[in-house]
PDB file of C-alpha atoms and ligand atoms in Angstrom:
ATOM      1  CA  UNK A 956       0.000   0.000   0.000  1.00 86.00           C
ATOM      2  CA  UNK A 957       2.911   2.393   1.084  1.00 88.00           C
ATOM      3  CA  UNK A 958       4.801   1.398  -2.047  1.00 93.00           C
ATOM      4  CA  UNK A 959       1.754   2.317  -4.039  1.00 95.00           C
ATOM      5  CA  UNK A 960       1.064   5.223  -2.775  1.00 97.00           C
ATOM      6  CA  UNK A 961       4.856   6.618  -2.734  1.00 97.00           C
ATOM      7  CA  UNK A 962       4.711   5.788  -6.179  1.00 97.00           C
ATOM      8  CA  UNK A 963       1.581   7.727  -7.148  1.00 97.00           C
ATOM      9  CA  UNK A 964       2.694  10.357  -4.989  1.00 98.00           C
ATOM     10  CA  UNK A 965       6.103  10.689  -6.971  1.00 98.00           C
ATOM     11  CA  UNK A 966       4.288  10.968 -10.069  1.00 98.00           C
ATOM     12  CA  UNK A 967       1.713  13.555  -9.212  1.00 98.00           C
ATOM     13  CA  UNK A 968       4.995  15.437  -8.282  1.00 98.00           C
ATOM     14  CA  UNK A 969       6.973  15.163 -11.236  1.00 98.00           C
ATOM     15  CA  UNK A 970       3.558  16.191 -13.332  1.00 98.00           C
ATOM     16  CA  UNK A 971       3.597  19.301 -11.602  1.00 98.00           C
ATOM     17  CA  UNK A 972       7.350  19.701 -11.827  1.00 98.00           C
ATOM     18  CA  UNK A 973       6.520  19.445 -16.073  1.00 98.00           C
ATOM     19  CA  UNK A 974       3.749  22.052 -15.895  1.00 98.00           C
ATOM     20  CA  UNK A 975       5.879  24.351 -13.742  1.00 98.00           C
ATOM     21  CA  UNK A 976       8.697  23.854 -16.175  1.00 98.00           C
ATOM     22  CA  UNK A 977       6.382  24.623 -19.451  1.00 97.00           C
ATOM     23  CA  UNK A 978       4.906  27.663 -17.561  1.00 97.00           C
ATOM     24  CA  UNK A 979       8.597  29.183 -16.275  1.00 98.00           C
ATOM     25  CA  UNK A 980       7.427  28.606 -12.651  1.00 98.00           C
ATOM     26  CA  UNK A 981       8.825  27.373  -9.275  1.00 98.00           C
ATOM     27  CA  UNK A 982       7.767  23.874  -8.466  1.00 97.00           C
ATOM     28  CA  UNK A 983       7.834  25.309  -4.270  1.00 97.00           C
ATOM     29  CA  UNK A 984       5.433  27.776  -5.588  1.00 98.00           C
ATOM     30  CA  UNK A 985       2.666  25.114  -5.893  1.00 98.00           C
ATOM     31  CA  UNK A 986       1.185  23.342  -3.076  1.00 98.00           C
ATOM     32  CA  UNK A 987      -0.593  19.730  -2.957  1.00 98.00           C
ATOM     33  CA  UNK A 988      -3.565  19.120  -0.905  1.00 98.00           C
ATOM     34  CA  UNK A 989      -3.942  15.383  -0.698  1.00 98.00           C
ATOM     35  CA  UNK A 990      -7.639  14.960  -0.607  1.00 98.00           C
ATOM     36  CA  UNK A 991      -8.622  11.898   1.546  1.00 96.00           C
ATOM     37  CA  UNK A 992     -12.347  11.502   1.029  1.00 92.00           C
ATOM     38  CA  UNK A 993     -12.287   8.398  -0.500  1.00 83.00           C
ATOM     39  CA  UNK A 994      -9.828   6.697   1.505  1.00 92.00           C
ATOM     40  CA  UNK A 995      -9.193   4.797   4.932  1.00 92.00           C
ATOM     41  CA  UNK A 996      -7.214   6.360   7.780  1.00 93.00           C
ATOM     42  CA  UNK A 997      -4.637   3.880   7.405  1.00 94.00           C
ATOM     43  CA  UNK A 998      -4.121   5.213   4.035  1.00 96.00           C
ATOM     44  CA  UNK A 999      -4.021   8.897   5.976  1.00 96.00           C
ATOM     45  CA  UNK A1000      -1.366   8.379   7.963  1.00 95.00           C
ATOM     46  CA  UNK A1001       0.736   7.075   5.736  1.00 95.00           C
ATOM     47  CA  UNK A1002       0.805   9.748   3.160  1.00 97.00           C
ATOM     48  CA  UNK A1003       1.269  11.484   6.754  1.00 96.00           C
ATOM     49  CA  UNK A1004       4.696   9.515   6.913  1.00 94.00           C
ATOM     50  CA  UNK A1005       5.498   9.911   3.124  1.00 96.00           C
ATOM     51  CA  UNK A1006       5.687  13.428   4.176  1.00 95.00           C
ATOM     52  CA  UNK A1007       2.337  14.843   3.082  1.00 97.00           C
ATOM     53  CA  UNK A1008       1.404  17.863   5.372  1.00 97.00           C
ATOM     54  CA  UNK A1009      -1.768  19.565   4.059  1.00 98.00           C
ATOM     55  CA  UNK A1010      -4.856  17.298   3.509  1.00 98.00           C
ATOM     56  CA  UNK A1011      -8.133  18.396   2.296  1.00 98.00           C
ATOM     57  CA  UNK A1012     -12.033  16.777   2.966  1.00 98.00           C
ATOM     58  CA  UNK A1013     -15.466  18.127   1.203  1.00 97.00           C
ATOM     59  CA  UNK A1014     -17.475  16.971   4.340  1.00 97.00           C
ATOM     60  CA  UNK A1015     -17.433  18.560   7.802  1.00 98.00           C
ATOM     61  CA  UNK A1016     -18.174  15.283   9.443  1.00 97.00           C
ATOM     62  CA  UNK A1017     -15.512  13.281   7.453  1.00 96.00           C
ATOM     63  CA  UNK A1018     -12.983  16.038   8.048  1.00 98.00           C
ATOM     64  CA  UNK A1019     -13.509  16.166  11.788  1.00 97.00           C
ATOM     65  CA  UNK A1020     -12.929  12.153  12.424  1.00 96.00           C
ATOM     66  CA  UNK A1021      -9.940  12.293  10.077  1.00 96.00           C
ATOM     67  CA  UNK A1022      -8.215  14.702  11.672  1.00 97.00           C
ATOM     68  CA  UNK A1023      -9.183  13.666  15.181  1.00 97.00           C
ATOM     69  CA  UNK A1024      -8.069   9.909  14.066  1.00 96.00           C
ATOM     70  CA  UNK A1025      -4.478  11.262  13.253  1.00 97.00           C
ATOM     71  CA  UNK A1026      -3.998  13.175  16.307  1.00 96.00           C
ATOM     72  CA  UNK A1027      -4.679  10.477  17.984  1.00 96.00           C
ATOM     73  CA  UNK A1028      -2.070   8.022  16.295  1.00 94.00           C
ATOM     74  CA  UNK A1029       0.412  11.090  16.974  1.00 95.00           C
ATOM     75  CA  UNK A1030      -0.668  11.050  19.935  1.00 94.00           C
ATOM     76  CA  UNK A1031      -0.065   7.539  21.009  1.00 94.00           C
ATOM     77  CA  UNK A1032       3.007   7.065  18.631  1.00 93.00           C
ATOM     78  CA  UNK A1033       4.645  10.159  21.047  1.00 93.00           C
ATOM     79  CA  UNK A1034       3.847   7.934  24.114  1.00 94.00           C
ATOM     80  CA  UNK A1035       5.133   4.753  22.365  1.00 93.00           C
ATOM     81  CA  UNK A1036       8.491   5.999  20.567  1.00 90.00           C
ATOM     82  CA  UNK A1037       9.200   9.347  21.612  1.00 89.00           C
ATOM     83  CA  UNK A1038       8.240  12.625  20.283  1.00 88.00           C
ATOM     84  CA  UNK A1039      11.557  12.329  17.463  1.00 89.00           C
ATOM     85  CA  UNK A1040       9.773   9.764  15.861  1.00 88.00           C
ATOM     86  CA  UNK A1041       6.158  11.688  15.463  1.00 92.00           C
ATOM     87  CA  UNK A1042       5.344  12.984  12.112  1.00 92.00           C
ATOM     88  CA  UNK A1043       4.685  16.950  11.956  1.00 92.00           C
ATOM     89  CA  UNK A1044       0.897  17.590  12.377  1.00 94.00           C
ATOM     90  CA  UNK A1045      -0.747  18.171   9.311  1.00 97.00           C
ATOM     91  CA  UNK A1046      -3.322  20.783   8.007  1.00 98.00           C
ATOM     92  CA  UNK A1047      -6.766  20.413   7.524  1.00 98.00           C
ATOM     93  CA  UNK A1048      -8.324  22.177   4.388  1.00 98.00           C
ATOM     94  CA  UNK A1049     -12.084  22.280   4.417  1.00 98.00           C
ATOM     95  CA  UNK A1050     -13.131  22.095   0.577  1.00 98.00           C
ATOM     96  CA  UNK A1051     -16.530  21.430   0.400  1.00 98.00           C
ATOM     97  CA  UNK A1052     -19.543  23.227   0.771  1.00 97.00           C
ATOM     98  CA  UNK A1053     -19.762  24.580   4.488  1.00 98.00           C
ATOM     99  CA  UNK A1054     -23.096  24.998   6.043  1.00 97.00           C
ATOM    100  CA  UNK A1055     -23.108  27.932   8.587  1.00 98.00           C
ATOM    101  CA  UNK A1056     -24.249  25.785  11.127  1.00 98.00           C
ATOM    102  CA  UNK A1057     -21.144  23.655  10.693  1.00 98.00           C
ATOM    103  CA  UNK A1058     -18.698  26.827  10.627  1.00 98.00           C
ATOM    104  CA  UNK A1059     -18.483  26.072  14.908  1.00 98.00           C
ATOM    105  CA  UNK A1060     -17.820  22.307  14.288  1.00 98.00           C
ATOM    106  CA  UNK A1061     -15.171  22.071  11.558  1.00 98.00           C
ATOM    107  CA  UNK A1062     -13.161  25.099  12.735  1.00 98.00           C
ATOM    108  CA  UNK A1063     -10.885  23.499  15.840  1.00 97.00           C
ATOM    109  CA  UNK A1064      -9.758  20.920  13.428  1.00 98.00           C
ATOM    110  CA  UNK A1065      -9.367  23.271   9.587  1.00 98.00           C
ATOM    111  CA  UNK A1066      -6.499  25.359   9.113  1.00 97.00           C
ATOM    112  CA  UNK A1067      -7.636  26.963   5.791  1.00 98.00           C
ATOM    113  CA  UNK A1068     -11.824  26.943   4.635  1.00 98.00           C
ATOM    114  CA  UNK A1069     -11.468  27.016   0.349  1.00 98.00           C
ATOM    115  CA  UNK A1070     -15.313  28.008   0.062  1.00 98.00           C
ATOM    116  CA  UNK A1071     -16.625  31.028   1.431  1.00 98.00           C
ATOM    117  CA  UNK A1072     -19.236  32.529  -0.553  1.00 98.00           C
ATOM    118  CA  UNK A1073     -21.336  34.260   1.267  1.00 98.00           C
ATOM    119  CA  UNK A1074     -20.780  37.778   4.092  1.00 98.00           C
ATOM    120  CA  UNK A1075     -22.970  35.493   6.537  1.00 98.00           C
ATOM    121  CA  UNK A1076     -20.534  32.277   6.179  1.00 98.00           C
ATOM    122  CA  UNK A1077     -17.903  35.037   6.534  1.00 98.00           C
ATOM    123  CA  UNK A1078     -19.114  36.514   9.585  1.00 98.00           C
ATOM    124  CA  UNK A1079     -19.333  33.056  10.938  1.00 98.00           C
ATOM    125  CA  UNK A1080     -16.045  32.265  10.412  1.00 98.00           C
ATOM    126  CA  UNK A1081     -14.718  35.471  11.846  1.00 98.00           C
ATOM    127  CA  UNK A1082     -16.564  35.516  14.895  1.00 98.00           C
ATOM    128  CA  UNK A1083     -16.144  31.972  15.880  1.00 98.00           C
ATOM    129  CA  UNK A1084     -12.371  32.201  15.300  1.00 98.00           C
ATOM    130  CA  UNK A1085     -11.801  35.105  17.582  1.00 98.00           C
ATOM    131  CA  UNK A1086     -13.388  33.099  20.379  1.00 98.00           C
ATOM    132  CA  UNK A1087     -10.734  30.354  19.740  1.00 98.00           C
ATOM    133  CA  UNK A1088      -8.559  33.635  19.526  1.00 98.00           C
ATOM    134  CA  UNK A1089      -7.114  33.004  16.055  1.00 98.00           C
ATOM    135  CA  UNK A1090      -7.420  34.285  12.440  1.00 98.00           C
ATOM    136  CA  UNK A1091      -8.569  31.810   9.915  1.00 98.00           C
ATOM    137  CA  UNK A1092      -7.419  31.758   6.383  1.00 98.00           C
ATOM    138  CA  UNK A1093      -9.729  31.151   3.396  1.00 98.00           C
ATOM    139  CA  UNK A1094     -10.442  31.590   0.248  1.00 98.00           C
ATOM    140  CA  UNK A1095     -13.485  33.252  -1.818  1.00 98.00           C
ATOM    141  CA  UNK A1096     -14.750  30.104  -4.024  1.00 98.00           C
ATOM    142  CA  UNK A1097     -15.832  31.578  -7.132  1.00 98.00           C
ATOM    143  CA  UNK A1098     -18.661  29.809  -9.530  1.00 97.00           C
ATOM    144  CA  UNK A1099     -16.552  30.911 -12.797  1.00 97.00           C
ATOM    145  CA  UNK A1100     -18.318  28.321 -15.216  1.00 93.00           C
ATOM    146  CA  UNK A1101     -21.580  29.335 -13.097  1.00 91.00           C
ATOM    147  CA  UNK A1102     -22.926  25.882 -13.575  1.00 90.00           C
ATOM    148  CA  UNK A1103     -25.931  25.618 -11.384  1.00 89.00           C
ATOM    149  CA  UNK A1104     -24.898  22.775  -9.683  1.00 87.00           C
ATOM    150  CA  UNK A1105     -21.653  24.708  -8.436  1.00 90.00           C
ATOM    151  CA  UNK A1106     -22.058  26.642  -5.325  1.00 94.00           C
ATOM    152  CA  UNK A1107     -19.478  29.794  -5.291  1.00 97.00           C
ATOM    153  CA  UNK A1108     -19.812  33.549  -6.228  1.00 97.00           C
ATOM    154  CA  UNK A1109     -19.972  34.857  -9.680  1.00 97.00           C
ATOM    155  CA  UNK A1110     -17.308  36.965 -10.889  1.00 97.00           C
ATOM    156  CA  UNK A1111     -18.720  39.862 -10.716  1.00 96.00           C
ATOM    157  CA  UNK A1112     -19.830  39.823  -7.721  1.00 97.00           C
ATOM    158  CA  UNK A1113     -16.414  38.519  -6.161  1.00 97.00           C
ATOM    159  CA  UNK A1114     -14.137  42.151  -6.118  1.00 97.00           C
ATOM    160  CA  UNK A1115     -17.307  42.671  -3.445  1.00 97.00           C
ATOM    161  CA  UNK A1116     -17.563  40.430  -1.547  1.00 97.00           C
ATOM    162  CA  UNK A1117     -13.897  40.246  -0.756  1.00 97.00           C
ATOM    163  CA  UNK A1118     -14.082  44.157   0.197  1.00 97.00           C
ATOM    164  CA  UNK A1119     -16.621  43.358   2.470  1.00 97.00           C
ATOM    165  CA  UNK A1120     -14.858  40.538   4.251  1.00 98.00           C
ATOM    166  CA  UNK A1121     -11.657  42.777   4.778  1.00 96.00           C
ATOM    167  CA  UNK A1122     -13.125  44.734   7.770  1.00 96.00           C
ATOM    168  CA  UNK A1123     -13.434  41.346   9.595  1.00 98.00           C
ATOM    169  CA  UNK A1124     -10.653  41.006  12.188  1.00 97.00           C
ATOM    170  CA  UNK A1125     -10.608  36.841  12.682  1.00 98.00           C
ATOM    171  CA  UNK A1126     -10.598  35.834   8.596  1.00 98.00           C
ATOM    172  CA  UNK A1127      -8.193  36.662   6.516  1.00 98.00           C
ATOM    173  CA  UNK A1128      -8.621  35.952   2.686  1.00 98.00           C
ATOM    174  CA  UNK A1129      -5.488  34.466   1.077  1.00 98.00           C
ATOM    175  CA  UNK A1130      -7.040  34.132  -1.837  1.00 98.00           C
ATOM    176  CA  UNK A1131      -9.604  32.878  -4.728  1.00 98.00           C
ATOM    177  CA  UNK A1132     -10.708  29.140  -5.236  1.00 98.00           C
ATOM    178  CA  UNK A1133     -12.890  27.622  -8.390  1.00 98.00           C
ATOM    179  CA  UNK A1134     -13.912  24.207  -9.694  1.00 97.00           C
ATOM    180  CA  UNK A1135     -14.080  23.387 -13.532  1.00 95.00           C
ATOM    181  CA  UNK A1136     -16.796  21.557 -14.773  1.00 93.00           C
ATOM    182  CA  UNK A1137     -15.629  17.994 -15.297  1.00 90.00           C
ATOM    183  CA  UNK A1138     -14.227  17.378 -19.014  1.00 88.00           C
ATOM    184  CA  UNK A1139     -12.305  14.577 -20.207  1.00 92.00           C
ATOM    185  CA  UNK A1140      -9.763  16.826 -22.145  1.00 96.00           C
ATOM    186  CA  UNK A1141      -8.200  18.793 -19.271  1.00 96.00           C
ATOM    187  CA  UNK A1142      -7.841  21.673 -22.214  1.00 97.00           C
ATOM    188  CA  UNK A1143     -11.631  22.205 -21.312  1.00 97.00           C
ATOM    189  CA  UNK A1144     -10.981  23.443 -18.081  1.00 97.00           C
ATOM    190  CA  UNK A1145      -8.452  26.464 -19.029  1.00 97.00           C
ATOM    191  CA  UNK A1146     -10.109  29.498 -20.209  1.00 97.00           C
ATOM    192  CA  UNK A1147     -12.349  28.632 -16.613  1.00 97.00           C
ATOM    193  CA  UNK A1148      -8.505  28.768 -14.635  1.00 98.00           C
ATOM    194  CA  UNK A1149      -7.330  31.902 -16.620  1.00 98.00           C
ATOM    195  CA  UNK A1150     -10.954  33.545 -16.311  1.00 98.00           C
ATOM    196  CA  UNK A1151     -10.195  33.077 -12.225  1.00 98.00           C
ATOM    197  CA  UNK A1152      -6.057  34.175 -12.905  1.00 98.00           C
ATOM    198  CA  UNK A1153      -7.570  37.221 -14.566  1.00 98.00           C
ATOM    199  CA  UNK A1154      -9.992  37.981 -11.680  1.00 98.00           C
ATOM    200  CA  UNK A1155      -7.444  37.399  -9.184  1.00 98.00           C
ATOM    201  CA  UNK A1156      -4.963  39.911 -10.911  1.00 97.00           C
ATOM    202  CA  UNK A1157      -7.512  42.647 -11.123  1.00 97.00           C
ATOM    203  CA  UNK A1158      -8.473  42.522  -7.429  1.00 97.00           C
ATOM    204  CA  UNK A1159      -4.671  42.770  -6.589  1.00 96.00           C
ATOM    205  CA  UNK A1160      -4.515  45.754  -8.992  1.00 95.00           C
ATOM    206  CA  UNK A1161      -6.997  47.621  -7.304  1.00 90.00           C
ATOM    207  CA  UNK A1162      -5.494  47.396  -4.201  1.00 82.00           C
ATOM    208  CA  UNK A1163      -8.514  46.644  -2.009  1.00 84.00           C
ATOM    209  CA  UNK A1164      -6.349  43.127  -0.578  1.00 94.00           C
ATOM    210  CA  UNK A1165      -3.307  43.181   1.054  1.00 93.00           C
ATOM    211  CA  UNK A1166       0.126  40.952   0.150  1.00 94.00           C
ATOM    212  CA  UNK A1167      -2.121  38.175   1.748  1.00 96.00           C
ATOM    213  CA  UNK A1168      -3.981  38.136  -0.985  1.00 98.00           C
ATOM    214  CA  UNK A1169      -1.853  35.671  -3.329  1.00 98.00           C
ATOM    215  CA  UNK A1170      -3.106  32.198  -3.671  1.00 98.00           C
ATOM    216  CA  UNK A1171      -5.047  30.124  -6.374  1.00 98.00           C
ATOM    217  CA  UNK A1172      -6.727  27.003  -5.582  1.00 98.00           C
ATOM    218  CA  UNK A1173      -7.278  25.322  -8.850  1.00 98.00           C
ATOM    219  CA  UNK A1174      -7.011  21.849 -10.585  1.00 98.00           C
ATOM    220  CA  UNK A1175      -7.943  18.601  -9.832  1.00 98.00           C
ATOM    221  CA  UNK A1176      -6.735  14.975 -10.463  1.00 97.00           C
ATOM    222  CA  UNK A1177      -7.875  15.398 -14.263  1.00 96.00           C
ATOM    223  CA  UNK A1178      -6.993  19.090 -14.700  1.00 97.00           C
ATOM    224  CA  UNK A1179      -4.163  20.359 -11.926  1.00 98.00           C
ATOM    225  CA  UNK A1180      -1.552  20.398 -15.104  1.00 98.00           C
ATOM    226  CA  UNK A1181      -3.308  22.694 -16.957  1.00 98.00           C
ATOM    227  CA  UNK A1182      -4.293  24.865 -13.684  1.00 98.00           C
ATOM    228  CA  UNK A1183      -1.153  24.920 -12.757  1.00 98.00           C
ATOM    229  CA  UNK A1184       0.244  26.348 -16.501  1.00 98.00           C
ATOM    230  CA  UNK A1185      -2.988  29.230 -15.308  1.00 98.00           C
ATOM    231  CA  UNK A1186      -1.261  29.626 -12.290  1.00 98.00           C
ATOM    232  CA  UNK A1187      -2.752  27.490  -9.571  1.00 98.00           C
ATOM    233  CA  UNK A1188      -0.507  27.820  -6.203  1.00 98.00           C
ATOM    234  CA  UNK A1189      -2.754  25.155  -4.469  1.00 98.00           C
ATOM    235  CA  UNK A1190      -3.790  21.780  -6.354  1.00 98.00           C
ATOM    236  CA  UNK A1191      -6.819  19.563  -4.604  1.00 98.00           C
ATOM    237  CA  UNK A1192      -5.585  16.370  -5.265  1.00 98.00           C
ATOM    238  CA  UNK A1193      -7.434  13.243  -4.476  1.00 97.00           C
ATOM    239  CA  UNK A1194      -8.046  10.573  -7.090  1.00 96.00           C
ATOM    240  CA  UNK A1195      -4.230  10.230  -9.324  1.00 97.00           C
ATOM    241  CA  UNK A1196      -2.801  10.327  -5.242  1.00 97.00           C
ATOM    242  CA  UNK A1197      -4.807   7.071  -3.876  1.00 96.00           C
ATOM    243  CA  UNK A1198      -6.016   5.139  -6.800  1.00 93.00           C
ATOM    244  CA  UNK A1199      -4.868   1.608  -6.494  1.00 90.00           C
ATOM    245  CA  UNK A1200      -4.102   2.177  -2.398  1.00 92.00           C
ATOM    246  CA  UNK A1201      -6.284   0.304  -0.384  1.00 80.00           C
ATOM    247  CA  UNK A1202      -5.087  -0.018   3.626  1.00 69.00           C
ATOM    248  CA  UNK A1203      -3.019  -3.824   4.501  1.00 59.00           C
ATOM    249  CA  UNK A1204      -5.091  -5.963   5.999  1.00 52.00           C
ATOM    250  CA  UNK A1205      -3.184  -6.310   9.664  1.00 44.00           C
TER     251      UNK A1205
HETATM  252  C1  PLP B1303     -13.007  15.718  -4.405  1.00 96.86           C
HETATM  253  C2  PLP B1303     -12.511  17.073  -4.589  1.00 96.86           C
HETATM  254  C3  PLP B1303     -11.234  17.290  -5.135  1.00 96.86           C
HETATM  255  C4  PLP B1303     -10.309  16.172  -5.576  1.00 96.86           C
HETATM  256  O1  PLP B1303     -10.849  15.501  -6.677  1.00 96.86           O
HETATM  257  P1  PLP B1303     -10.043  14.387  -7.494  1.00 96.86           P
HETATM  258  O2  PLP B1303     -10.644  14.433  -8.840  1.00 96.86           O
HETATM  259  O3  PLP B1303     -10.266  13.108  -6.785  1.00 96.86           O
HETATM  260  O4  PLP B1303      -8.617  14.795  -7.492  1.00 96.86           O
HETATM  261  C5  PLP B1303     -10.805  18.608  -5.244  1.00 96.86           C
HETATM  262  N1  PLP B1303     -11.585  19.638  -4.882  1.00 96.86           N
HETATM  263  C6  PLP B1303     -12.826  19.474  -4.372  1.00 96.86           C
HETATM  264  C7  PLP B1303     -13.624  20.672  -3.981  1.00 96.86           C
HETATM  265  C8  PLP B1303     -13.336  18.185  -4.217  1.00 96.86           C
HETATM  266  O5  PLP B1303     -14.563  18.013  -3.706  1.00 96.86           O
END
């Protein structure tokens, strides 16, 4: 399983080391969020101790037990072999759609919330992380193929939304987020990434963000090459990372 999973994860690498070389960019520039939904915590902690460090879930519920699971394993491997032999704790990005009413539950255990698209969630977010006395990032998901199905704000309505979230002490926006509609030819999916690119470069241009303000979270398992020739800094990676693992039987 470990094998497997090295392997894939050594591939999915290398593909972004190709796109970064095609597009002139830094390969530390982009950042891989291993997402787990589909897979056991077995399989977790091991891309834990392949040296994966930021892990993403769609589901509040799944993303709680996932990350409670692994602190407990660090937890228990600190008491068993000693704190040198612990792997780093990792960071929990919340993906999905987030119901309001979940914003209290998910927010001990996510570092980073991809979908805000509403002031309300906003608010939410902001005033339940200054009682945990913190600032959590996120990032304004933006509907840019506005498929019904797609939850997110349209582009014009983004530049406004983010101005109204600035005031808010306890969120800080990092940055814009979009899904492409699904398309076998990853080609699809561009003009949807440089439609976001262009967005993003015209809110920095008007100055309403600060030097927060500089991520992309675009491309998945069928489309993170192409999103990251568009620019993606953050790729949501889930399927080309854990096909073929399954956890050992022990
Ligand atoms: C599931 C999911 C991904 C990862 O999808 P794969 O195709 O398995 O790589 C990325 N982003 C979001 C929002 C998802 O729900």
């Amino acid at each position: 399983m470990r094998r497997k999973l090295s392997d894939n994860l050594k591939r999915v690498r290398d593909r972004i080391a190709s796109a970064c070389v095609k597009s002139n960019r830094n390969p530390n520039d982009v950042t891989l969020v291993a997402v787990t939904k589909t897979v056991e915590v077995d399989v977790v902690r091991s891309a834990l101790e392949l040296g994966i460090t930021e892990f993403g879930e769609s589901r509040v519920q799944e993303l709680t037990k996932r990350a409670s699971m692994i602190e407990e394993f660090r937890s228990r491997r600190r008491l068993v072999a000693g704190p040198a032999d612990v792997p780093p704790s990792p960071n929990w990005h919340m993906i999905g759609y987030l119901q309001r009413n979940k914003v209290k539950q998910v927010l001990p255990w996510a570092r980073v919330i991809h979908s805000v698209d509403s002031l309300r969630l906003a608010e939410d977010i902001s005033t339940h992380s200054a009682k945990m006395e913190r600032t959590t990032d996120a990032f304004v998901q933006v509907n840019v193929s506005e498929e019904k199905s797609k939850h997110g704000v349209v582009v014009g309505a983004t530049a406004y939304l983010i101005e109204q979230i600035l005031p808010m002490p306890n969120i800080r926006i990092i940055g814009l987020m979009t899904m492409a509609p699904f398309e076998e030819n990853p080609e699809l999916a561009r003009p949807h990434f440089a439609r976001l690119r262009e967005l993003f470069e015209d809110i920095r241009a008007e100055r309403i963000v600060g030097p927060a303000f500089a991520h992309l979270s675009m491309g998945m398992s069928n489309d993170f090459e192409v999103a990251v020739e568009e620019g993606a800094t953050v790729v949501r990676i889930g399927t080309a990372l854990f096909e073929g693992v399954t956890a050992a039987v022990s």
